[in-house]
């Protein structure tokens, strides 16, 4: 339902109506609207992590990055509210949310090991990967790509460009340190 109406438009009254129950009945399962958003976020992060894991299984390097990128984009476009919720930062001390968030990031980190990235280099690459995909998907789902060029082609070039960047990731930092 959140994907249909948008996370910001989801109400407990509408949810109760959709489920054919009275609104007070919902409180047996959730404590508030914030609690519902938190539960949607945790489930969305778990689902996205599973999507990334399935896309990358049996693949490595560029093949895995490309598969994960297309799976990420496809999932985000099909589940806009869940995608929005998957970007919520866990509340401090919310162990379940922290765990599913870390698990999804770990999948990306595992794929990046093919590029021999460690420490801060790996963190930078994970951030770049997530930011690259999130930026493209956010613009795309907002309808911000009005130019005539094929959006799928643009996405493919973005992904391939990121893969090229990964092959030189540590070289660029090393070169900058020496200048």
PDB file of C-alpha atoms in Angstrom:
ATOM      1  CA  UNK A   1       0.000   0.000   0.000  1.00  0.00           C
ATOM      2  CA  UNK A   2       2.850   2.378   0.791  1.00  0.00           C
ATOM      3  CA  UNK A   3       4.229   1.853  -2.720  1.00  0.00           C
ATOM      4  CA  UNK A   4       0.813   2.645  -4.195  1.00  0.00           C
ATOM      5  CA  UNK A   5       0.082   5.857  -2.297  1.00  0.00           C
ATOM      6  CA  UNK A   6       3.537   6.967  -1.173  1.00  0.00           C
ATOM      7  CA  UNK A   7       5.091   6.786   2.239  1.00  0.00           C
ATOM      8  CA  UNK A   8       4.080  10.344   3.112  1.00  0.00           C
ATOM      9  CA  UNK A   9       0.433   9.673   2.256  1.00  0.00           C
ATOM     10  CA  UNK A  10       0.129   6.391   4.082  1.00  0.00           C
ATOM     11  CA  UNK A  11      -2.197   6.765   7.057  1.00  0.00           C
ATOM     12  CA  UNK A  12      -3.285   4.371   9.742  1.00  0.00           C
ATOM     13  CA  UNK A  13      -6.917   5.046   8.872  1.00  0.00           C
ATOM     14  CA  UNK A  14      -6.363   4.130   5.235  1.00  0.00           C
ATOM     15  CA  UNK A  15      -4.370   1.042   6.224  1.00  0.00           C
ATOM     16  CA  UNK A  16      -7.134  -0.115   8.576  1.00  0.00           C
ATOM     17  CA  UNK A  17      -9.696   0.441   5.839  1.00  0.00           C
ATOM     18  CA  UNK A  18      -7.590  -1.537   3.336  1.00  0.00           C
ATOM     19  CA  UNK A  19      -7.260  -4.403   5.807  1.00  0.00           C
ATOM     20  CA  UNK A  20     -10.954  -4.309   6.680  1.00  0.00           C
ATOM     21  CA  UNK A  21     -10.341  -3.694  10.363  1.00  0.00           C
ATOM     22  CA  UNK A  22     -10.951  -0.842  12.755  1.00  0.00           C
ATOM     23  CA  UNK A  23      -7.993   1.426  13.332  1.00  0.00           C
ATOM     24  CA  UNK A  24      -7.571   0.482  17.033  1.00  0.00           C
ATOM     25  CA  UNK A  25      -6.993  -3.109  15.898  1.00  0.00           C
ATOM     26  CA  UNK A  26      -3.764  -2.010  14.228  1.00  0.00           C
ATOM     27  CA  UNK A  27      -2.252  -1.145  17.588  1.00  0.00           C
ATOM     28  CA  UNK A  28      -1.936  -4.827  18.362  1.00  0.00           C
ATOM     29  CA  UNK A  29       0.760  -4.904  15.683  1.00  0.00           C
ATOM     30  CA  UNK A  30       2.244  -1.393  15.569  1.00  0.00           C
ATOM     31  CA  UNK A  31       2.591   1.311  18.168  1.00  0.00           C
ATOM     32  CA  UNK A  32       2.390   4.406  15.951  1.00  0.00           C
ATOM     33  CA  UNK A  33       2.816   5.792  12.467  1.00  0.00           C
ATOM     34  CA  UNK A  34       6.523   6.209  13.231  1.00  0.00           C
ATOM     35  CA  UNK A  35       6.603   2.551  14.248  1.00  0.00           C
ATOM     36  CA  UNK A  36       4.960   1.575  10.967  1.00  0.00           C
ATOM     37  CA  UNK A  37       7.539   3.602   9.012  1.00  0.00           C
ATOM     38  CA  UNK A  38      10.321   1.941  10.981  1.00  0.00           C
ATOM     39  CA  UNK A  39       8.910  -1.520  10.236  1.00  0.00           C
ATOM     40  CA  UNK A  40       8.569  -0.676   6.548  1.00  0.00           C
ATOM     41  CA  UNK A  41      12.195   0.537   6.552  1.00  0.00           C
ATOM     42  CA  UNK A  42      13.517  -2.619   8.219  1.00  0.00           C
ATOM     43  CA  UNK A  43      11.617  -4.872   5.843  1.00  0.00           C
ATOM     44  CA  UNK A  44      12.661  -2.771   2.847  1.00  0.00           C
ATOM     45  CA  UNK A  45      16.337  -2.918   3.804  1.00  0.00           C
ATOM     46  CA  UNK A  46      16.095  -6.670   4.274  1.00  0.00           C
ATOM     47  CA  UNK A  47      14.363  -7.053   0.909  1.00  0.00           C
ATOM     48  CA  UNK A  48      16.845  -4.833  -0.921  1.00  0.00           C
ATOM     49  CA  UNK A  49      19.728  -6.751   0.655  1.00  0.00           C
ATOM     50  CA  UNK A  50      18.222  -9.995  -0.586  1.00  0.00           C
ATOM     51  CA  UNK A  51      17.812  -8.513  -4.068  1.00  0.00           C
ATOM     52  CA  UNK A  52      21.471  -7.451  -4.115  1.00  0.00           C
ATOM     53  CA  UNK A  53      22.606 -10.829  -2.811  1.00  0.00           C
ATOM     54  CA  UNK A  54      20.620 -12.732  -5.458  1.00  0.00           C
ATOM     55  CA  UNK A  55      21.943 -10.457  -8.187  1.00  0.00           C
ATOM     56  CA  UNK A  56      25.564 -10.917  -7.172  1.00  0.00           C
ATOM     57  CA  UNK A  57      25.604 -14.611  -6.294  1.00  0.00           C
ATOM     58  CA  UNK A  58      28.050 -16.515  -8.465  1.00  0.00           C
ATOM     59  CA  UNK A  59      29.443 -13.313  -9.957  1.00  0.00           C
ATOM     60  CA  UNK A  60      32.449 -11.190  -9.207  1.00  0.00           C
ATOM     61  CA  UNK A  61      34.032  -7.907 -10.176  1.00  0.00           C
ATOM     62  CA  UNK A  62      32.404  -5.927 -12.950  1.00  0.00           C
ATOM     63  CA  UNK A  63      29.794  -8.612 -13.594  1.00  0.00           C
ATOM     64  CA  UNK A  64      28.628  -8.470  -9.968  1.00  0.00           C
ATOM     65  CA  UNK A  65      28.630  -4.646  -9.831  1.00  0.00           C
ATOM     66  CA  UNK A  66      26.598  -4.466 -13.031  1.00  0.00           C
ATOM     67  CA  UNK A  67      24.092  -7.107 -11.896  1.00  0.00           C
ATOM     68  CA  UNK A  68      23.644  -5.458  -8.517  1.00  0.00           C
ATOM     69  CA  UNK A  69      23.213  -2.026 -10.097  1.00  0.00           C
ATOM     70  CA  UNK A  70      20.434  -3.151 -12.410  1.00  0.00           C
ATOM     71  CA  UNK A  71      18.739  -5.142  -9.635  1.00  0.00           C
ATOM     72  CA  UNK A  72      18.909  -2.113  -7.322  1.00  0.00           C
ATOM     73  CA  UNK A  73      17.411   0.187  -9.946  1.00  0.00           C
ATOM     74  CA  UNK A  74      14.675  -2.264 -10.865  1.00  0.00           C
ATOM     75  CA  UNK A  75      13.696  -2.864  -7.241  1.00  0.00           C
ATOM     76  CA  UNK A  76      13.689   0.861  -6.427  1.00  0.00           C
ATOM     77  CA  UNK A  77      11.481   1.692  -9.418  1.00  0.00           C
ATOM     78  CA  UNK A  78       9.009  -1.085  -8.585  1.00  0.00           C
ATOM     79  CA  UNK A  79       8.860  -0.196  -4.863  1.00  0.00           C
ATOM     80  CA  UNK A  80       9.183   3.594  -4.530  1.00  0.00           C
ATOM     81  CA  UNK A  81       7.956   3.914  -0.932  1.00  0.00           C
ATOM     82  CA  UNK A  82       9.947   0.938   0.256  1.00  0.00           C
ATOM     83  CA  UNK A  83      12.962   2.351  -1.528  1.00  0.00           C
ATOM     84  CA  UNK A  84      12.472   5.675   0.229  1.00  0.00           C
ATOM     85  CA  UNK A  85      12.202   3.880   3.573  1.00  0.00           C
ATOM     86  CA  UNK A  86      15.305   1.783   2.844  1.00  0.00           C
ATOM     87  CA  UNK A  87      17.324   4.988   3.031  1.00  0.00           C
ATOM     88  CA  UNK A  88      16.200   5.837   6.579  1.00  0.00           C
ATOM     89  CA  UNK A  89      19.017   5.768   9.075  1.00  0.00           C
ATOM     90  CA  UNK A  90      18.460   3.352  11.962  1.00  0.00           C
ATOM     91  CA  UNK A  91      17.495   4.915  15.266  1.00  0.00           C
ATOM     92  CA  UNK A  92      20.284   4.628  17.845  1.00  0.00           C
ATOM     93  CA  UNK A  93      19.992   1.319  19.647  1.00  0.00           C
ATOM     94  CA  UNK A  94      17.598  -0.259  17.130  1.00  0.00           C
ATOM     95  CA  UNK A  95      19.614  -3.445  16.794  1.00  0.00           C
ATOM     96  CA  UNK A  96      17.335  -5.089  14.229  1.00  0.00           C
ATOM     97  CA  UNK A  97      17.452  -2.060  11.933  1.00  0.00           C
ATOM     98  CA  UNK A  98      21.200  -1.691  12.404  1.00  0.00           C
ATOM     99  CA  UNK A  99      21.709  -5.376  11.568  1.00  0.00           C
ATOM    100  CA  UNK A 100      19.676  -5.359   8.333  1.00  0.00           C
ATOM    101  CA  UNK A 101      21.321  -2.101   7.285  1.00  0.00           C
ATOM    102  CA  UNK A 102      24.781  -3.560   7.886  1.00  0.00           C
ATOM    103  CA  UNK A 103      23.896  -6.788   6.084  1.00  0.00           C
ATOM    104  CA  UNK A 104      22.959  -4.923   2.893  1.00  0.00           C
ATOM    105  CA  UNK A 105      26.152  -2.871   3.029  1.00  0.00           C
ATOM    106  CA  UNK A 106      28.183  -6.037   3.619  1.00  0.00           C
ATOM    107  CA  UNK A 107      26.919  -7.495   0.351  1.00  0.00           C
ATOM    108  CA  UNK A 108      28.314  -4.498  -1.514  1.00  0.00           C
ATOM    109  CA  UNK A 109      31.545  -4.686   0.490  1.00  0.00           C
ATOM    110  CA  UNK A 110      31.931  -8.359  -0.390  1.00  0.00           C
ATOM    111  CA  UNK A 111      31.571  -7.643  -4.095  1.00  0.00           C
ATOM    112  CA  UNK A 112      34.107  -4.837  -3.877  1.00  0.00           C
ATOM    113  CA  UNK A 113      36.756  -7.208  -2.533  1.00  0.00           C
ATOM    114  CA  UNK A 114      37.419  -8.151  -6.148  1.00  0.00           C
ATOM    115  CA  UNK A 115      38.950  -4.682  -6.489  1.00  0.00           C
ATOM    116  CA  UNK A 116      41.233  -5.267  -3.480  1.00  0.00           C
ATOM    117  CA  UNK A 117      39.791  -2.316  -1.598  1.00  0.00           C
ATOM    118  CA  UNK A 118      40.308  -2.206   2.128  1.00  0.00           C
ATOM    119  CA  UNK A 119      39.710   0.214   4.982  1.00  0.00           C
ATOM    120  CA  UNK A 120      38.818   3.753   3.976  1.00  0.00           C
ATOM    121  CA  UNK A 121      39.196   2.901   0.272  1.00  0.00           C
ATOM    122  CA  UNK A 122      36.434   0.314   0.618  1.00  0.00           C
ATOM    123  CA  UNK A 123      34.229   2.705   2.621  1.00  0.00           C
ATOM    124  CA  UNK A 124      34.693   5.394  -0.035  1.00  0.00           C
ATOM    125  CA  UNK A 125      33.778   2.927  -2.795  1.00  0.00           C
ATOM    126  CA  UNK A 126      30.685   1.724  -0.927  1.00  0.00           C
ATOM    127  CA  UNK A 127      29.554   5.311  -0.426  1.00  0.00           C
ATOM    128  CA  UNK A 128      30.211   6.124  -4.070  1.00  0.00           C
ATOM    129  CA  UNK A 129      28.316   3.054  -5.261  1.00  0.00           C
ATOM    130  CA  UNK A 130      25.289   3.813  -3.101  1.00  0.00           C
ATOM    131  CA  UNK A 131      25.339   7.524  -3.948  1.00  0.00           C
ATOM    132  CA  UNK A 132      25.700   6.895  -7.662  1.00  0.00           C
ATOM    133  CA  UNK A 133      22.751   4.525  -7.786  1.00  0.00           C
ATOM    134  CA  UNK A 134      20.614   6.552  -5.403  1.00  0.00           C
ATOM    135  CA  UNK A 135      21.198   9.758  -7.325  1.00  0.00           C
ATOM    136  CA  UNK A 136      20.270   8.217 -10.653  1.00  0.00           C
ATOM    137  CA  UNK A 137      17.215   6.390  -9.299  1.00  0.00           C
ATOM    138  CA  UNK A 138      16.016   9.473  -7.418  1.00  0.00           C
ATOM    139  CA  UNK A 139      16.192  11.651 -10.502  1.00  0.00           C
ATOM    140  CA  UNK A 140      14.642   8.971 -12.671  1.00  0.00           C
ATOM    141  CA  UNK A 141      11.674   8.274 -10.381  1.00  0.00           C
ATOM    142  CA  UNK A 142      11.074  12.014  -9.966  1.00  0.00           C
ATOM    143  CA  UNK A 143      10.805  12.352 -13.758  1.00  0.00           C
ATOM    144  CA  UNK A 144      13.814  14.681 -13.851  1.00  0.00           C
ATOM    145  CA  UNK A 145      15.384  13.149 -16.968  1.00  0.00           C
ATOM    146  CA  UNK A 146      13.611  15.179 -19.609  1.00  0.00           C
ATOM    147  CA  UNK A 147      16.333  15.174 -22.256  1.00  0.00           C
ATOM    148  CA  UNK A 148      15.802  12.954 -25.284  1.00  0.00           C
ATOM    149  CA  UNK A 149      18.692  10.496 -24.723  1.00  0.00           C
ATOM    150  CA  UNK A 150      17.694   6.978 -23.714  1.00  0.00           C
ATOM    151  CA  UNK A 151      17.630   6.713 -19.900  1.00  0.00           C
ATOM    152  CA  UNK A 152      18.551   3.021 -19.988  1.00  0.00           C
ATOM    153  CA  UNK A 153      21.623   3.820 -22.070  1.00  0.00           C
ATOM    154  CA  UNK A 154      22.571   6.582 -19.631  1.00  0.00           C
ATOM    155  CA  UNK A 155      22.254   4.185 -16.713  1.00  0.00           C
ATOM    156  CA  UNK A 156      24.404   1.603 -18.458  1.00  0.00           C
ATOM    157  CA  UNK A 157      27.099   4.194 -19.083  1.00  0.00           C
ATOM    158  CA  UNK A 158      26.940   5.325 -15.471  1.00  0.00           C
ATOM    159  CA  UNK A 159      27.421   1.778 -14.229  1.00  0.00           C
ATOM    160  CA  UNK A 160      30.260   1.063 -16.649  1.00  0.00           C
ATOM    161  CA  UNK A 161      31.896   4.371 -15.699  1.00  0.00           C
ATOM    162  CA  UNK A 162      31.730   3.429 -12.037  1.00  0.00           C
ATOM    163  CA  UNK A 163      33.296   0.068 -12.816  1.00  0.00           C
ATOM    164  CA  UNK A 164      36.140   1.803 -14.678  1.00  0.00           C
ATOM    165  CA  UNK A 165      36.611   4.110 -11.692  1.00  0.00           C
ATOM    166  CA  UNK A 166      36.872   1.097  -9.390  1.00  0.00           C
ATOM    167  CA  UNK A 167      39.719  -0.356 -11.442  1.00  0.00           C
ATOM    168  CA  UNK A 168      41.743   2.777 -10.706  1.00  0.00           C
ATOM    169  CA  UNK A 169      40.313   3.580  -7.273  1.00  0.00           C
ATOM    170  CA  UNK A 170      43.482   3.324  -5.214  1.00  0.00           C
ATOM    171  CA  UNK A 171      45.721   4.667  -8.025  1.00  0.00           C
ATOM    172  CA  UNK A 172      43.871   7.992  -8.019  1.00  0.00           C
ATOM    173  CA  UNK A 173      44.274   8.430  -4.259  1.00  0.00           C
ATOM    174  CA  UNK A 174      47.938   7.432  -4.384  1.00  0.00           C
ATOM    175  CA  UNK A 175      48.621   9.881  -7.231  1.00  0.00           C
ATOM    176  CA  UNK A 176      46.915  12.693  -5.336  1.00  0.00           C
ATOM    177  CA  UNK A 177      49.044  12.017  -2.239  1.00  0.00           C
ATOM    178  CA  UNK A 178      52.259  12.388  -4.238  1.00  0.00           C
ATOM    179  CA  UNK A 179      51.326  15.717  -5.846  1.00  0.00           C
TER     180      UNK A 179
END
